[in-house]
Short mmCIF file of C-alpha atoms in Angstrom, two decimals:
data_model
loop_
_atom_site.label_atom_id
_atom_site.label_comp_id
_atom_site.label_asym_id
_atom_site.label_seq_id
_atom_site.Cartn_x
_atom_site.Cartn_y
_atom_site.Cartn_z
CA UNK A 27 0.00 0.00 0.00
CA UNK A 28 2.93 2.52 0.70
CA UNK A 29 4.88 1.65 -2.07
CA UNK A 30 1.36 2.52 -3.80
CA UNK A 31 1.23 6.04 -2.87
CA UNK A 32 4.75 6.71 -3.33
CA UNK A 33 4.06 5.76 -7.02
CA UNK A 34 0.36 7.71 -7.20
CA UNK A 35 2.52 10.77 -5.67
CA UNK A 36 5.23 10.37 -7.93
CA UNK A 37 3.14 10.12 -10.42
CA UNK A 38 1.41 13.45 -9.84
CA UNK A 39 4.25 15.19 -9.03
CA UNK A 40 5.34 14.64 -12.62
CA UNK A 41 1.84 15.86 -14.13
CA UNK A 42 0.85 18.80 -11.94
CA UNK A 43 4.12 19.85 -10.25
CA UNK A 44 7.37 19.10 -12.43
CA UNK A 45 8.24 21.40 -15.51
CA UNK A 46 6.10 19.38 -17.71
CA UNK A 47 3.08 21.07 -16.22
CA UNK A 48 3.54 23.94 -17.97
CA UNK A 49 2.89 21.82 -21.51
CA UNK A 50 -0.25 20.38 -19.92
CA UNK A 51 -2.01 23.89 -19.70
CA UNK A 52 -1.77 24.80 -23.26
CA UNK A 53 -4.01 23.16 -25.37
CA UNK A 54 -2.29 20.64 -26.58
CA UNK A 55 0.22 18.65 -24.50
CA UNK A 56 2.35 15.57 -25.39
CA UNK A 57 0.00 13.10 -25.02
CA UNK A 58 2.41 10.17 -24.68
CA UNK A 59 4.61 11.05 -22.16
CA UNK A 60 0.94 12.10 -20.14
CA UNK A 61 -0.70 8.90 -20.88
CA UNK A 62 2.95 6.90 -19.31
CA UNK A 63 2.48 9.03 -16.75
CA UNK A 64 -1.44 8.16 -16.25
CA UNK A 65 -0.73 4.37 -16.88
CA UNK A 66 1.97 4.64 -13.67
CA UNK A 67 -0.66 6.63 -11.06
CA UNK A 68 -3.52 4.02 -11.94
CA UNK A 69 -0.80 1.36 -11.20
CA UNK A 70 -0.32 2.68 -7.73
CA UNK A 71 -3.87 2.98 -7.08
CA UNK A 72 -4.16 -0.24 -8.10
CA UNK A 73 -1.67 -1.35 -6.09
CA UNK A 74 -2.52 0.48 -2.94
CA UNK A 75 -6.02 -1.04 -3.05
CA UNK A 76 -5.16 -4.51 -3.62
CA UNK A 77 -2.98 -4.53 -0.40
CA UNK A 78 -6.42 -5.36 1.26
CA UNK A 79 -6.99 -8.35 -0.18
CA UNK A 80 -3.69 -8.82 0.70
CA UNK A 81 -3.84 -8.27 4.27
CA UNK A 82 -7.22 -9.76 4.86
CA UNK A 83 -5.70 -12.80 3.14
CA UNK A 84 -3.15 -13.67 5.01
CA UNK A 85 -5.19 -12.52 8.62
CA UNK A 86 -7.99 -15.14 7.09
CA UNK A 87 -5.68 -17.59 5.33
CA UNK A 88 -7.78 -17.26 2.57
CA UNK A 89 -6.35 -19.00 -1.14
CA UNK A 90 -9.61 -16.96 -2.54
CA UNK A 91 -7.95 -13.47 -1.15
CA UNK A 92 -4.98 -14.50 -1.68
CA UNK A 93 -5.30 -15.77 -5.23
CA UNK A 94 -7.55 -11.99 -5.79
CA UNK A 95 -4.10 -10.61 -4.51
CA UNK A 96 -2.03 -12.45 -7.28
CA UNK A 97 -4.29 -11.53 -9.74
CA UNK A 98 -4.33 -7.63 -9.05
CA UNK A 99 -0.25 -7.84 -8.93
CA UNK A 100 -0.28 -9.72 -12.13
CA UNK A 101 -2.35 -6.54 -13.70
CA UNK A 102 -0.63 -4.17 -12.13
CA UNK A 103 3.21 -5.73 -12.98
CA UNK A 104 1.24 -5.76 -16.83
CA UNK A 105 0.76 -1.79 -16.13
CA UNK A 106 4.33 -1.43 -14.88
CA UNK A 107 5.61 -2.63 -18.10
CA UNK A 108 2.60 -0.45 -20.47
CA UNK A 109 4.17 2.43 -18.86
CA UNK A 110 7.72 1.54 -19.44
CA UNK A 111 6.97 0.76 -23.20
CA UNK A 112 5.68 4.20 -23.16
CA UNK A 113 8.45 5.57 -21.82
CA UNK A 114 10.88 4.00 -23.83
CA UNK A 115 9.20 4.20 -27.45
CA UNK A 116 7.49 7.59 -26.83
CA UNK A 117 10.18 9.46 -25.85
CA UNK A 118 11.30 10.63 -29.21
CA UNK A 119 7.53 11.87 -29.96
CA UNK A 120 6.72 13.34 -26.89
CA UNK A 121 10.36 14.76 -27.04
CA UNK A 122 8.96 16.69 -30.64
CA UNK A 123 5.26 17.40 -29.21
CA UNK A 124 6.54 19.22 -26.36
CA UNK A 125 9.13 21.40 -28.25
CA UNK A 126 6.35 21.84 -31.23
CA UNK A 127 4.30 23.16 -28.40
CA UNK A 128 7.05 25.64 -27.18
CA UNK A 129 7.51 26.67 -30.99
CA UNK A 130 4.12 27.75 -31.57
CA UNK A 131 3.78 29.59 -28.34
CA UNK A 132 7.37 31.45 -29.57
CA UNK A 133 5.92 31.85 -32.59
CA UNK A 134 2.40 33.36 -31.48
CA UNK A 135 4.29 35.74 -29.04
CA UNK A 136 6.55 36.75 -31.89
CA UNK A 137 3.30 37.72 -34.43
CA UNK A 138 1.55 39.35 -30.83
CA UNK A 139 4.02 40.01 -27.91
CA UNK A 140 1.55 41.55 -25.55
CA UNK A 141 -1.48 40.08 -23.11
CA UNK A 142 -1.88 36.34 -22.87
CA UNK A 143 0.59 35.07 -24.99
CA UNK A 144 3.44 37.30 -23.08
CA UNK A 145 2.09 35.55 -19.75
CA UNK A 146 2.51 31.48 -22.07
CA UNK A 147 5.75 31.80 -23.09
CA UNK A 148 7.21 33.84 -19.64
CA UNK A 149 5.14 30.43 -17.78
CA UNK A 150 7.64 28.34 -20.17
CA UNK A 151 10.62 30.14 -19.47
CA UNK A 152 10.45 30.35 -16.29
CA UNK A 153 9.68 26.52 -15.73
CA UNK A 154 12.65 25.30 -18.24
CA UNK A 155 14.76 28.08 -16.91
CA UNK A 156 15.60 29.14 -20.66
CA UNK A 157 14.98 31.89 -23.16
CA UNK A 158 14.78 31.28 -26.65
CA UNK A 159 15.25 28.94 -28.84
CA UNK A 160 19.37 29.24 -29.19
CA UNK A 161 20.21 32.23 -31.85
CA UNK A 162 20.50 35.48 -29.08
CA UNK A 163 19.79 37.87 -31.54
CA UNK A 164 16.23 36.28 -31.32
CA UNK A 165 16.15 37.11 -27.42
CA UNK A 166 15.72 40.95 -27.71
CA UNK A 167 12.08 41.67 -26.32
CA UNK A 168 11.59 38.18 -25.11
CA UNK A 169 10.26 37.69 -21.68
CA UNK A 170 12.94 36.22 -19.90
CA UNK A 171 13.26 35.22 -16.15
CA UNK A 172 15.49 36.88 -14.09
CA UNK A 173 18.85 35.38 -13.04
CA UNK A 174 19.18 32.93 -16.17
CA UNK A 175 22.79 32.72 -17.76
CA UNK A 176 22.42 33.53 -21.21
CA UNK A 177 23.58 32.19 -23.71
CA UNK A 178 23.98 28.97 -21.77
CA UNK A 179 20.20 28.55 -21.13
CA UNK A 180 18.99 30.54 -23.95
CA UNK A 181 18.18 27.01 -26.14
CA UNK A 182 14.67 25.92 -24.54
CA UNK A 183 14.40 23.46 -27.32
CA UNK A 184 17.40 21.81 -25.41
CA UNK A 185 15.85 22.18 -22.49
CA UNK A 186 12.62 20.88 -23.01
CA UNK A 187 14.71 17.50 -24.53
CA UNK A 188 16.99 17.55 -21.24
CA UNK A 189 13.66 17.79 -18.94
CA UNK A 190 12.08 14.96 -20.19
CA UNK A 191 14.79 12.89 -20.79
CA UNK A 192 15.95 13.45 -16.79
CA UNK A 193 11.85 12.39 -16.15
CA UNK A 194 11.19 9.73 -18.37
CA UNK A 195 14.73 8.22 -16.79
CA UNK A 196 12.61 8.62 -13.16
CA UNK A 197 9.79 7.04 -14.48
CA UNK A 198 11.96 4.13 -15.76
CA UNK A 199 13.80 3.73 -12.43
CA UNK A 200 10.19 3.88 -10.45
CA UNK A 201 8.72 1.26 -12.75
CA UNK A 202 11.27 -1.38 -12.39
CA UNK A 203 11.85 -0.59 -8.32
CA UNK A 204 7.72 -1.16 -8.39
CA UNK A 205 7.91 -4.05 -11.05
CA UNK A 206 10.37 -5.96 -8.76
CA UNK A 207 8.37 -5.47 -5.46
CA UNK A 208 5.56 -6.54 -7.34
CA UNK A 209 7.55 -10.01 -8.82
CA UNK A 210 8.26 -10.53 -4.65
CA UNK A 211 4.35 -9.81 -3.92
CA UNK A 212 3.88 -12.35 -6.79
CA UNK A 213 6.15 -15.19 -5.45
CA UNK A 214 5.72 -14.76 -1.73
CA UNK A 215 1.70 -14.81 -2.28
CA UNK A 216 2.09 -18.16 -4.49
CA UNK A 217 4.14 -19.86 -1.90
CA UNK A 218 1.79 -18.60 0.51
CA UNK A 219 -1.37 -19.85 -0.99
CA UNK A 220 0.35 -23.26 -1.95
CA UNK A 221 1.07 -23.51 2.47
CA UNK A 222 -2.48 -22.71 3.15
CA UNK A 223 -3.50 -25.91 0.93
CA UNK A 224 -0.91 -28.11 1.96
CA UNK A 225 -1.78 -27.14 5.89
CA UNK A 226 -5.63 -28.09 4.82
CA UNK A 227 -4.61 -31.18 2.95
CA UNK A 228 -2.90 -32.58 6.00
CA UNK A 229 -5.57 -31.60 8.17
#
């Protein structure tokens, strides 16, 4: 159940709270790297409500809750691996959403750099910690953050390939800590269910 809502709040953290959260408030997002990321919360939820059955299991020596518990691992280890797929084949795509996303919002501010499209790309900048897409002659009038070193962070198309990169290499690490703890949960509940029948077969 813990290990659960470490994932759910890991999970979250990446939609609402990381730099990617920024891309998810403009309408359009990268839908890939959102729907790994959607794949790995329902996993912990998943997981966090089959440690019940779990539990009560065990208490009861139940093989019925037990083999329930074996069951919900077995989907859940299936949605550990969904989202690594994800991860690992999307990457390049979401990579290109995301940065198409920053382009048009550079590109809208460029044709209209006043009201809501200022406030957009300033959101971007500020969450990538960049300015720009690279060529500093392209900087003048942009809304950049304060305290950035340009022209070291003045490529947000870099950044935006860096940012996911770093949290699509989080994800991966959370899904195969999860994926293993869920092989244990697997084995131990197996060898657990298997006592409970041999204890009733000798009775």
């Amino acid at each position: 159940q813990l290990a659960g809502l470490a994932v759910i709040a890991f999970g979250l953290w990446l939609r609402f709270g990381g730099p990617m959260a920024e891309f998810a408030t403009d309408k359009k997002s990268p839908e890939l790297f959102f729907m790994g990321l959607y794949v790995l919360v329902g996993a912990g939820a998943i997981m966090s409500a089959v440690g019940f059955f779990g539990c009560c299991g065990a208490a009861r020596e139940s093989q019925c809750l037990i083999g329930t518990f074996f069951a919900c691992l077995l989907v859940i280890f299936a949605g550990e691996v969904t989202a690594g797929v994800f991860a690992f084949i999307g990457k390049k795509v979401a990579i290109q959403e995301a940065q198409k996303i920053y382009e048009d919002a550079y590109e809208d501010y460029v044709k209209n750099p006043v009201g809501k499209v200022n406030s957009t790309i300033y959101r971007y900048h500020v969450a990538l910690q960049c300015c720009g897409k690279g060529n500093v002659e392209q900087q003048t009038g942009l809304p950049c953050p304060e305290n950035i070193q340009l022209p070291k962070a003045s490529n947000c198309l870099a950044e935006i390939q860096n940012v996911i990169d770093t949290q699509l290499r989080l994800v991966g690490i959370v899904g195969i800590a999860i994926a293993s703890i869920t092989i244990f949960g697997m084995i131990f509940s197996m060898v657990l269910c298997c006592t409970i029948r041999n204890m009733r077969e000798m009775i």
